[in-house]
Amino acid sequence: MSRIATKLVFIQRSDGKEITVDSRTRREEKNAPTSEQLTKTKGENGQWSYYHELEITDKRNYDWRKKLGGLLIETMAAAMKDKKEDMSKLNADKYVLAALPENYRLYEHRRVANPDNLDERGAGDRSDVYLYGYPQGRKKRFRSPNDFFHHLLWLATDETADPENCQCKFCASDEAQKAFSEIEKTQRQRFGIKSDGQKQATRPGLAPQSRDRSSETVQTTPTTKITVEVPKRATAPSLSSAPPQPSKSPAPTAQLAQSPITTPAPPIVTPNPPVQPTNAEQVLDAQPSKFMFRPGEVVWYQRNSDRGGAVGLSVVTGRELMRDINRAIRATYHVQPLSHPFHHPPVVLIKDEQLLKPWLAFSPPENFHESLRKINVAFDQIPWRQLLDGVYGEGDTEADGSIFAAKTVDASYTPFEVLSQTSTETKYNGVFLGGEKIWRGEALRLKNGNGKDIMILSEIVEKPASTASPTNGQQPTGPELFFVGDLYSYRSNPQPTKQMPRNTYLPVRVQQDLEFRNSASMARGKGTNYWKFIRPLARLTAAAIKGRWYESRSMIPILHSPDALAQAVGEGEVEDIGESLNSHGDSSAIVPAGQRRKATRLEAFGMAVPQSIVFGGGGITQREGQQQQQQQQGGQQAQQEDVEVEMTDYVDVSQGQGAFGAGYMG
């Protein structure tokens, strides 16, 4: 049976609350079932009852997210149809929410007749699913995807964050909520719908309260941008479970009289102050025009000085800033080629940074062994000895080893430098995410917004492995990794002939690259751009991260050529280089969730590199005077002539043995 390719829908904003204040007792409480409800208890009717959370891996959680994603697309398709726009790419069956909005969680309420059968569903048992997280507390919970959809649509489309523009039953006025309760009561009496069932009616029509709104945009997959007309709070069919449809005239239903509502002005939200580096390496990586690549990162390297020659996959093991004979500072690198467990090529010295490219610059080629082309497993699952012995046909085993190693690393993560730790979470200063090394305080590319939206990373948070409750029979899952930071979107300057004031909340590298690109545009009389602050301290999973952000000024010569940058500057159109890069996870090997976290960077690479390599931050040292740096490589000396070491960030490497293996073309 053919599978439909799933497209993820990311909801950037959330009003969900994990902790709320009870309106009666004025005490804080969790916005979730009570501890008594989470405990298995036997009722007077002989039934056992309890609640438990449905994790993101649970099928019912996926079903909710798929239904909500489909409803969003259906609503957008209806709006596009009215405008006679192309809807060919809007197949609602393909879309699923990547995650519920932050702090919204699903819980299942189970009632079981047989106390010896609590973990298995039997005849007469009942199960209902509820969504908790609404900011007014646990008593206001959503009972079905249709019930929550109106609120989700508001979260996805209303930039003002004004609840008066939301059409869900909980955001309605007191009069409207009372009317909605009466409708539910009538349904239960006339149609047999029980109070905690999943069938729901949409809220009654309301008199228009909000201002006219222009079309808004919602970002879904990296290449999908959909325009949706935000419905006003206008009359809706009173007993319909369908999502709201844009209409030109109110539906013929009674409207509720409402007293004027005074809405206080929303608080001014400002970006968060920049993160201060905690070590010398982090300081160095935050500076422009220093190093583009970092120790422990997967990179493509040129096997010779010819930019058009064969390339291979490697890991950066050391780097140095050096002055050449012309006193110009240049970055040099030591890279360890990736291979199979039975042969490790020697370390390679790269004296020209433009001979390296990020792991996400290319997609890996097909494997050279034809027998490996249809499998996608981790590096350590491949029978390397049999491949070398020719059991699975002919091919370049070293090249195939590098491909499987890089894909396996892409599926991994390793956090480092603990900042704080509690029983529920640990915060880190940095993390290896796939092939890249990421620090707090720098910019990340996001998978929504066509790669043009960024996060300024404030926190790297890991929650420990969540062991499934013994009531649902699920196995423990792996730990969860979250990225917290302010979100920015790349926008056109309303005054295209003027530079926007420098945004000091942005990292220096982001500021300077923006100024460089705008200066090139202004020199040609073209419009400029700026980074618009759109949300503070968003909390995203690793699945939402596309990768490190790179300066266009530095990366265009690396991905293309120095001439390409000069041409772009001359034309006044320096592209956003992030759109030319792949996403983290695009080429990952299939690795179980519980096996993706690696304790060390060496563990992530496994036997694809010599086991004596030491990965880490590396010390920054200053050395003066004329010096030649020599690196022993399999009995041969790699010479660097006429260089003065300016600064070094070096990682010890083993002395690889063996001849330099054949590579493959990029």
XYZ file of C-alpha atoms in Angstrom:
666
model
C 0.000 0.000 0.000
C 1.436 3.385 -0.953
C 2.058 5.920 1.791
C 1.040 9.569 1.638
C 3.966 11.880 2.356
C 3.154 13.836 5.508
C 3.613 17.603 5.621
C 4.090 19.163 9.054
C 2.174 22.251 10.177
C 3.941 24.356 12.828
C 1.936 26.617 15.138
C 4.302 29.284 16.448
C 2.045 30.925 19.049
C 0.368 29.471 22.117
C -1.652 30.837 25.010
C -1.492 27.535 26.900
C -0.740 27.606 30.617
C 0.862 24.797 32.589
C -0.081 26.399 35.926
C -3.269 28.421 36.551
C -4.983 29.990 39.573
C -8.248 28.482 40.814
C -10.914 31.217 40.723
C -12.493 30.018 43.967
C -9.532 29.165 46.208
C -7.052 31.580 44.535
C -4.438 28.843 44.729
C -2.149 27.739 41.941
C -2.868 24.348 40.411
C -1.757 22.295 37.457
C -3.784 22.794 34.302
C -4.405 19.055 34.059
C -6.428 16.325 35.753
C -6.021 16.345 39.529
C -3.802 13.852 41.315
C -6.958 12.053 42.462
C -8.129 11.752 38.856
C -4.741 10.399 37.808
C -5.037 7.653 40.443
C -6.986 4.459 39.719
C -10.076 4.488 41.932
C -13.164 2.315 42.146
C -16.500 4.129 41.977
C -19.818 3.293 43.577
C -20.980 1.688 40.329
C -18.092 -0.788 40.505
C -16.161 0.818 37.655
C -12.516 1.748 37.988
C -11.624 5.204 36.691
C -8.396 7.110 35.955
C -6.777 9.668 33.645
C -3.395 9.444 31.932
C -1.500 11.644 29.486
C -1.321 10.720 25.804
C 2.259 11.339 24.719
C 3.110 12.589 21.227
C 3.964 8.994 20.254
C 0.438 7.773 21.073
C -1.785 7.087 18.058
C -4.672 9.104 19.534
C -2.386 12.100 19.932
C -1.410 11.710 16.267
C -5.101 11.377 15.275
C -5.925 14.677 16.992
C -3.005 16.439 15.332
C -3.870 14.996 11.911
C -7.511 16.063 12.241
C -6.508 19.597 13.295
C -3.957 19.901 10.512
C -6.554 18.776 7.989
C -9.136 21.253 9.307
C -6.642 24.108 8.986
C -5.891 23.193 5.388
C -9.588 22.765 4.534
C -10.359 26.216 5.913
C -7.479 27.741 4.006
C -8.490 25.948 0.827
C -11.990 27.378 1.120
C -10.562 30.885 1.456
C -8.282 30.334 -1.543
C -11.129 28.940 -3.614
C -13.141 32.099 -3.014
C -10.168 34.077 -4.309
C -9.748 31.688 -7.257
C -6.227 30.802 -6.159
C -4.363 27.586 -6.902
C -5.326 24.843 -4.427
C -3.585 21.941 -6.158
C -1.065 21.490 -3.320
C -3.623 21.601 -0.536
C -4.431 17.964 0.143
C -5.765 17.967 3.711
C -4.871 14.285 4.117
C -1.173 15.157 3.866
C -1.039 17.665 6.716
C -0.543 17.031 10.416
C 0.359 19.342 13.289
C 4.003 18.842 14.256
C 2.929 19.293 17.870
C 0.071 20.721 19.851
C 0.576 24.356 20.888
C 2.932 24.747 23.837
C 1.479 23.688 27.219
C -1.550 22.001 25.631
C -1.691 18.308 26.566
C -4.044 15.431 25.820
C -5.371 13.171 28.581
C -7.465 10.030 28.257
C -10.182 9.285 30.806
C -10.704 5.539 31.112
C -13.476 3.736 32.951
C -12.923 0.016 33.274
C -15.349 -2.585 34.574
C -12.815 -5.305 35.345
C -10.227 -4.282 37.974
C -7.934 -7.091 36.747
C -8.001 -5.652 33.243
C -6.987 -2.041 33.812
C -4.341 -1.980 31.126
C -6.359 -3.745 28.432
C -9.534 -2.495 26.824
C -12.453 -4.871 27.285
C -16.165 -5.021 26.556
C -18.099 -2.267 28.297
C -15.016 -0.136 28.897
C -15.114 3.543 27.998
C -12.448 5.987 26.904
C -12.724 9.756 26.327
C -9.925 12.141 25.342
C -9.661 15.752 26.556
C -7.279 18.595 25.731
C -6.040 20.629 28.705
C -4.066 23.860 28.575
C -6.632 26.642 28.055
C -5.385 29.643 30.106
C -8.487 29.806 32.324
C -7.728 26.471 33.944
C -8.395 22.751 33.928
C -12.193 23.046 34.057
C -12.175 24.527 30.571
C -11.001 21.613 28.500
C -11.609 20.802 24.846
C -13.400 17.548 24.080
C -12.588 16.976 20.409
C -10.458 18.309 17.533
C -13.504 20.137 16.169
C -14.051 21.700 19.585
C -10.471 23.024 19.725
C -10.149 23.958 16.069
C -11.659 27.460 16.370
C -9.117 28.336 19.059
C -6.279 26.808 17.030
C -7.252 28.852 13.964
C -7.124 31.996 16.072
C -3.672 31.074 17.430
C -2.401 30.407 13.914
C -3.702 33.557 12.236
C -4.356 36.457 14.620
C -1.175 38.511 15.091
C -2.928 40.831 17.562
C -3.485 37.908 19.972
C -6.846 39.485 20.837
C -9.203 36.806 22.267
C -12.127 38.917 21.023
C -11.198 37.678 17.543
C -11.404 34.015 18.562
C -14.525 32.016 17.736
C -14.048 29.215 20.254
C -16.638 28.696 22.985
C -14.274 29.569 25.844
C -13.166 32.917 24.389
C -16.793 33.991 23.921
C -18.543 36.403 26.267
C -20.337 35.114 29.395
C -23.684 35.438 27.614
C -22.437 33.475 24.630
C -20.952 30.760 26.846
C -24.244 30.459 28.689
C -26.066 30.107 25.368
C -23.543 27.532 24.238
C -24.129 25.519 27.423
C -27.862 25.592 26.723
C -27.222 24.247 23.219
C -25.096 21.430 24.644
C -27.781 20.626 27.176
C -30.392 20.476 24.402
C -28.167 18.181 22.381
C -27.725 15.826 25.299
C -31.441 15.686 25.923
C -32.704 15.489 22.344
C -29.930 13.610 20.589
C -28.479 11.404 23.344
C -25.084 13.060 23.427
C -23.550 12.509 26.842
C -21.815 15.263 28.739
C -18.306 13.912 28.300
C -18.710 12.477 24.814
C -16.745 13.633 21.794
C -19.592 15.078 19.695
C -19.687 18.850 19.899
C -21.602 21.709 18.364
C -19.955 24.908 17.317
C -20.643 27.940 19.417
C -23.658 30.136 18.544
C -23.304 33.154 16.300
C -22.092 36.354 17.900
C -22.606 39.931 16.961
C -19.526 41.274 15.185
C -17.165 42.770 17.748
C -13.750 42.917 16.166
C -12.241 45.242 13.643
C -11.884 44.285 10.017
C -8.805 42.159 9.507
C -6.647 41.806 6.442
C -5.434 38.483 5.147
C -2.837 36.800 7.326
C -0.362 34.065 6.492
C 0.356 30.778 8.199
C 3.614 28.938 7.562
C 3.397 25.174 7.195
C 6.183 23.197 5.558
C 9.395 24.898 4.464
C 8.060 25.439 0.945
C 4.370 25.972 1.639
C 2.969 29.452 2.271
C -0.792 29.641 2.562
C -2.985 32.717 2.853
C -6.068 32.460 5.014
C -8.827 35.004 5.525
C -9.275 35.352 9.272
C -13.013 35.065 10.005
C -14.544 37.890 11.973
C -16.490 37.094 15.086
C -19.684 36.947 13.071
C -22.724 34.726 12.944
C -21.981 31.037 12.471
C -24.381 28.103 12.025
C -25.576 27.266 15.516
C -25.474 23.463 15.293
C -22.644 22.776 12.880
C -19.479 20.866 13.670
C -17.740 22.075 10.505
C -14.907 24.618 10.732
C -15.873 28.266 10.214
C -15.987 29.381 6.595
C -15.426 32.968 5.448
C -18.749 34.520 4.478
C -19.836 37.790 2.994
C -23.078 38.020 4.962
C -24.194 36.735 8.372
C -26.028 33.429 8.558
C -29.750 33.737 9.392
C -29.555 32.929 13.100
C -30.382 34.932 16.181
C -27.629 37.167 17.423
C -26.896 37.679 21.102
C -27.014 41.153 22.529
C -23.793 41.986 24.279
C -22.828 44.797 26.585
C -19.788 46.803 25.545
C -16.529 45.175 26.585
C -13.507 47.230 27.466
C -10.340 45.376 26.602
C -7.197 46.591 28.363
C -4.252 47.442 26.169
C -1.952 44.431 25.754
C 1.387 44.657 27.553
C 4.365 45.725 25.493
C 6.430 42.673 24.661
C 10.122 43.236 24.029
C 12.877 40.845 22.959
C 15.027 39.221 25.587
C 18.552 40.524 26.213
C 21.403 38.731 24.448
C 22.941 35.657 26.052
C 26.446 36.203 27.376
C 29.065 33.577 26.386
C 30.513 31.471 29.188
C 33.774 30.299 27.605
C 36.454 31.405 25.156
C 35.341 29.102 22.331
C 31.790 30.446 22.517
C 33.146 34.007 22.406
C 35.167 33.137 19.301
C 32.211 31.531 17.509
C 30.066 34.605 18.203
C 32.462 36.877 16.322
C 32.089 37.584 12.589
C 34.870 36.751 10.127
C 36.584 34.223 12.352
C 35.638 30.561 11.902
C 32.771 29.245 9.817
C 33.164 25.634 11.035
C 33.567 24.144 14.501
C 35.265 21.130 16.104
C 32.970 18.107 16.024
C 30.952 19.268 13.000
C 30.408 17.138 9.894
C 31.717 18.898 6.781
C 32.254 18.150 3.111
C 35.893 18.648 2.144
C 37.672 18.907 -1.204
C 40.084 16.033 -1.675
C 42.439 18.403 -3.520
C 42.780 22.126 -4.104
C 40.525 22.008 -7.161
C 37.102 23.405 -6.162
C 35.468 21.268 -8.799
C 37.190 18.039 -7.747
C 35.995 15.090 -5.702
C 34.599 15.729 -2.230
C 34.380 13.576 0.852
C 32.696 13.608 4.264
C 34.713 14.367 7.383
C 34.563 15.748 10.918
C 36.425 18.867 12.042
C 39.014 17.951 14.677
C 40.943 21.210 14.986
C 41.117 24.769 13.657
C 43.482 27.713 13.694
C 43.497 31.387 12.728
C 46.802 32.072 11.008
C 48.549 34.907 9.186
C 49.923 34.118 5.770
C 53.022 35.725 4.228
C 50.876 38.720 3.262
C 49.834 39.155 6.911
C 46.229 38.319 6.029
C 44.383 36.212 8.610
C 42.934 32.967 7.341
C 41.176 30.052 8.978
C 42.712 26.610 8.616
C 41.220 23.293 9.698
C 42.164 19.701 10.470
C 39.518 17.198 9.371
C 39.240 13.462 9.919
C 37.687 11.700 6.904
C 34.818 9.380 7.809
C 35.140 5.733 6.848
C 34.244 2.170 7.845
C 35.503 0.461 11.062
C 38.430 -1.357 9.428
C 40.259 1.591 7.874
C 40.648 5.230 8.924
C 42.401 7.629 6.518
C 44.863 10.164 7.965
C 43.865 13.611 9.157
C 43.768 16.212 6.357
C 44.944 19.810 6.656
C 42.630 22.312 4.936
C 44.353 25.689 4.475
C 41.501 27.341 2.531
C 38.127 27.596 4.297
C 36.381 27.686 0.936
C 37.388 24.068 0.378
C 34.939 23.057 3.141
C 31.152 23.089 3.053
C 28.563 22.495 5.781
C 26.989 19.043 6.052
C 23.632 20.603 5.102
C 25.035 22.067 1.859
C 24.444 18.820 -0.064
C 22.309 15.716 0.096
C 24.403 12.527 0.280
C 24.840 10.633 -2.999
C 23.639 7.091 -3.565
C 25.693 4.360 -1.959
C 28.361 2.819 -4.145
C 27.328 -0.722 -3.205
C 24.087 -1.291 -5.060
C 22.942 -3.639 -2.284
C 22.977 -0.706 0.183
C 20.922 1.734 -1.856
C 17.507 0.615 -0.639
C 18.235 0.459 3.078
C 18.408 3.278 5.604
C 19.809 2.024 8.884
C 22.398 3.209 11.381
C 26.125 2.887 10.684
C 26.640 0.073 13.204
C 23.948 -2.063 11.560
C 25.945 -2.506 8.333
C 28.009 -5.744 7.913
C 31.230 -3.934 7.032
C 33.489 -7.025 7.030
C 31.235 -8.818 4.560
C 31.199 -5.711 2.356
C 34.986 -5.631 2.341
C 35.062 -9.328 1.472
C 32.788 -8.721 -1.525
C 29.834 -10.711 -0.180
C 27.438 -7.929 -1.206
C 29.035 -7.040 -4.513
C 31.458 -4.375 -5.581
C 31.587 -0.787 -4.364
C 33.632 1.810 -2.502
C 33.375 0.702 1.136
C 35.172 3.772 2.481
C 32.794 6.147 0.711
C 29.751 4.117 1.798
C 31.071 4.140 5.351
C 31.274 7.937 5.315
C 27.723 8.232 3.948
C 26.177 5.941 6.578
C 28.244 7.579 9.329
C 27.094 11.084 8.396
C 23.448 10.002 8.173
C 23.683 8.334 11.575
C 25.245 11.421 13.140
C 22.482 13.533 11.576
C 19.940 11.548 13.615
C 21.792 12.156 16.891
C 22.223 14.915 19.433
C 24.655 15.491 22.298
C 24.145 18.348 24.771
C 27.172 19.685 26.629
C 28.173 22.120 29.409
C 25.447 21.816 32.052
C 24.182 25.179 33.343
C 21.484 23.999 35.749
C 19.730 20.775 36.625
C 16.535 19.741 38.412
C 14.612 16.498 38.641
C 12.503 17.497 35.636
C 14.943 19.180 33.259
C 18.563 20.059 32.527
C 19.734 23.230 30.809
C 22.871 23.276 28.663
C 25.078 25.899 27.084
C 25.456 24.025 23.798
C 24.410 20.980 21.815
C 25.586 18.970 18.835
C 22.426 18.678 16.747
C 23.025 16.295 13.881
C 26.103 17.475 11.990
C 26.273 20.936 13.598
C 27.454 22.492 16.855
C 25.062 25.021 18.373
C 25.595 27.545 21.176
C 23.124 29.509 23.259
C 22.910 33.083 22.042
C 23.180 32.404 18.320
C 20.614 32.283 15.532
C 18.939 29.114 14.271
C 17.085 28.579 11.008
C 13.539 27.276 11.440
C 11.603 24.880 9.240
C 8.672 27.252 8.895
C 8.858 30.518 6.997
C 10.720 29.036 4.008
C 13.918 29.098 6.039
C 13.778 32.878 6.544
C 12.443 32.859 10.112
C 15.044 32.511 12.835
C 15.230 31.879 16.566
C 17.736 33.661 18.801
C 18.495 30.782 21.122
C 18.236 31.532 24.850
C 17.942 28.077 26.396
C 18.705 24.477 25.483
C 16.497 22.287 27.656
C 16.449 18.521 27.947
C 13.730 16.674 29.801
C 14.598 13.157 31.000
C 13.171 10.052 29.401
C 9.467 9.840 30.196
C 8.591 6.335 31.320
C 5.138 5.401 30.094
C 2.502 4.816 32.724
C 1.910 1.120 33.497
C -1.718 1.737 32.625
C -1.159 2.110 28.910
C 1.429 -0.535 28.170
C 3.786 1.831 26.290
C 7.533 1.478 26.440
C 9.713 4.305 27.803
C 10.596 6.941 25.236
C 13.841 8.833 24.812
C 14.575 12.185 26.446
C 13.082 15.306 24.879
C 15.160 18.244 23.622
C 13.715 21.760 23.442
C 15.026 25.054 22.079
C 13.765 28.263 23.701
C 14.261 31.706 22.215
C 12.814 34.772 20.531
C 11.482 34.396 16.987
C 12.170 36.834 14.155
C 10.849 36.974 10.614
C 12.681 38.470 7.625
C 10.578 41.360 6.317
C 10.778 44.173 3.762
C 11.643 47.617 5.107
C 8.668 50.021 4.924
C 11.214 52.761 4.094
C 13.317 50.959 1.484
C 15.823 53.773 1.007
C 16.889 53.874 4.662
C 18.732 51.489 6.917
C 16.728 50.346 9.927
C 18.285 51.166 13.319
C 20.597 48.416 14.582
C 18.721 45.848 16.662
C 21.044 45.203 19.583
C 18.947 42.237 20.699
C 20.272 40.319 17.693
C 23.657 38.568 17.661
C 26.471 40.683 16.178
C 26.882 38.265 13.270
C 23.200 38.670 12.315
C 23.372 42.468 12.650
C 26.465 42.860 10.503
C 25.273 40.506 7.783
C 21.972 42.389 7.527
C 23.797 45.713 7.247
C 26.062 44.308 4.535
C 23.123 43.018 2.481
C 21.115 46.229 2.896
C 24.101 48.364 1.953
C 24.436 46.401 -1.293
C 20.721 46.891 -2.004
C 20.763 50.621 -1.216
C 23.766 51.173 -3.472
C 21.601 49.991 -6.355
C 18.497 51.895 -5.246
C 16.703 48.736 -4.210
C 14.620 47.958 -1.139
C 16.084 46.867 2.161
C 14.972 44.371 4.794
C 14.907 43.910 8.549
C 14.318 41.239 11.185
C 10.854 41.638 12.712
C 10.439 40.433 16.284
C 7.357 38.179 16.299
C 7.383 36.155 19.517
C 9.340 36.005 22.777
C 10.741 32.798 24.231
C 9.078 30.300 21.929
C 9.687 26.682 22.904
C 10.335 24.401 19.921
C 11.332 20.775 19.592
C 14.379 19.645 17.641
C 12.043 18.657 14.788
C 11.289 22.362 14.195
C 14.950 23.363 13.845
C 16.369 23.562 10.349
C 19.948 24.172 11.439
C 22.540 26.821 12.202
C 22.129 30.259 10.673
C 25.002 31.372 8.423
C 26.006 34.801 7.121
C 25.292 35.203 3.428
C 28.422 37.305 3.106
C 30.622 34.432 4.296
C 28.707 31.410 3.008
C 28.010 32.493 -0.592
C 31.729 32.246 -1.521
C 31.863 28.818 0.157
C 28.727 27.362 -1.420
C 29.207 29.023 -4.807
C 32.333 31.105 -5.439
C 33.903 34.459 -4.535
C 32.796 35.729 -7.934
C 29.180 34.853 -7.061
C 29.297 37.177 -4.051
C 30.854 39.988 -6.060
C 28.148 39.609 -8.707
C 25.359 39.627 -6.093
C 26.757 42.788 -4.485
C 27.061 44.453 -7.881
C 23.419 43.685 -8.636
C 22.272 44.762 -5.175
C 20.676 41.386 -4.465
C 22.583 39.361 -1.869
C 20.395 36.294 -1.319
C 19.493 34.732 2.001
C 21.870 31.787 1.925
C 19.701 29.831 4.360
C 17.309 28.994 1.536
C 20.136 27.162 -0.253
C 20.811 24.790 2.658
C 19.074 21.571 3.629
C 17.366 20.931 6.960
C 18.491 18.912 9.926
C 16.881 15.489 9.579
C 16.494 15.565 5.791
C 19.092 12.823 5.367
C 18.989 11.097 8.753
C 19.332 7.365 9.176
C 16.392 5.636 10.824
C 17.343 5.501 14.496
C 14.874 4.697 17.325
C 13.978 7.768 19.409
C 15.472 6.271 22.538
C 18.871 5.837 20.848
C 19.355 9.319 19.381
C 20.910 10.924 22.439
C 24.640 10.293 22.620
C 26.642 10.925 25.774
C 29.716 12.105 23.842
C 30.467 13.303 20.344
C 32.748 10.314 19.811
C 29.848 7.970 20.559
C 27.827 9.676 17.816
C 30.501 8.850 15.213
C 31.220 5.388 16.551
C 33.748 3.348 14.585
C 33.607 5.732 11.610
C 36.585 7.562 13.164
C 39.624 6.485 15.212
C 38.574 5.906 18.808
C 41.432 7.999 20.204
C 39.952 11.250 18.882
C 38.979 13.647 21.666
C 36.063 15.940 20.831
C 35.390 18.981 22.938
C 35.454 22.732 23.116
C 39.230 22.957 22.969
C 41.254 25.701 24.618
C 41.948 29.067 23.009
C 45.604 29.981 23.326
C 47.754 32.838 22.071
C 51.136 32.124 20.495
C 53.607 34.634 19.177
C 56.479 34.497 16.743
C 57.192 32.622 13.573
C 56.175 28.971 13.818
C 55.539 25.981 11.622
C 52.633 23.760 12.651
C 53.254 20.122 11.842
C 50.672 17.354 12.060
C 51.946 13.750 11.954
C 49.803 11.759 9.480
C 50.619 8.080 8.955
C 54.358 8.716 9.017
C 54.133 11.763 6.720
C 54.499 15.422 7.634
C 51.874 17.970 6.592
C 53.782 21.222 6.097
C 52.365 24.710 6.536
C 54.803 27.237 5.124
C 55.323 30.860 6.141
C 52.543 31.067 8.683
C 52.288 32.731 12.049
C 49.777 31.146 14.401
C 47.333 33.817 15.581
C 44.859 31.770 17.580
C 44.199 28.071 17.952
C 41.236 25.887 18.866
C 42.718 22.444 18.579
C 41.468 18.949 19.348
C 43.807 15.969 19.715
C 43.542 13.377 16.973
C 44.934 9.907 16.516
C 47.544 8.998 13.966
C 45.512 7.380 11.194
C 47.084 4.618 9.141
C 46.647 3.573 5.551
C 46.469 5.085 2.100
C 44.078 7.861 1.173
C 40.887 6.212 -0.103
C 38.948 7.034 -3.229
C 36.206 9.608 -2.868
C 33.107 10.586 -4.721
C 32.026 13.573 -6.717
C 29.873 16.329 -5.246
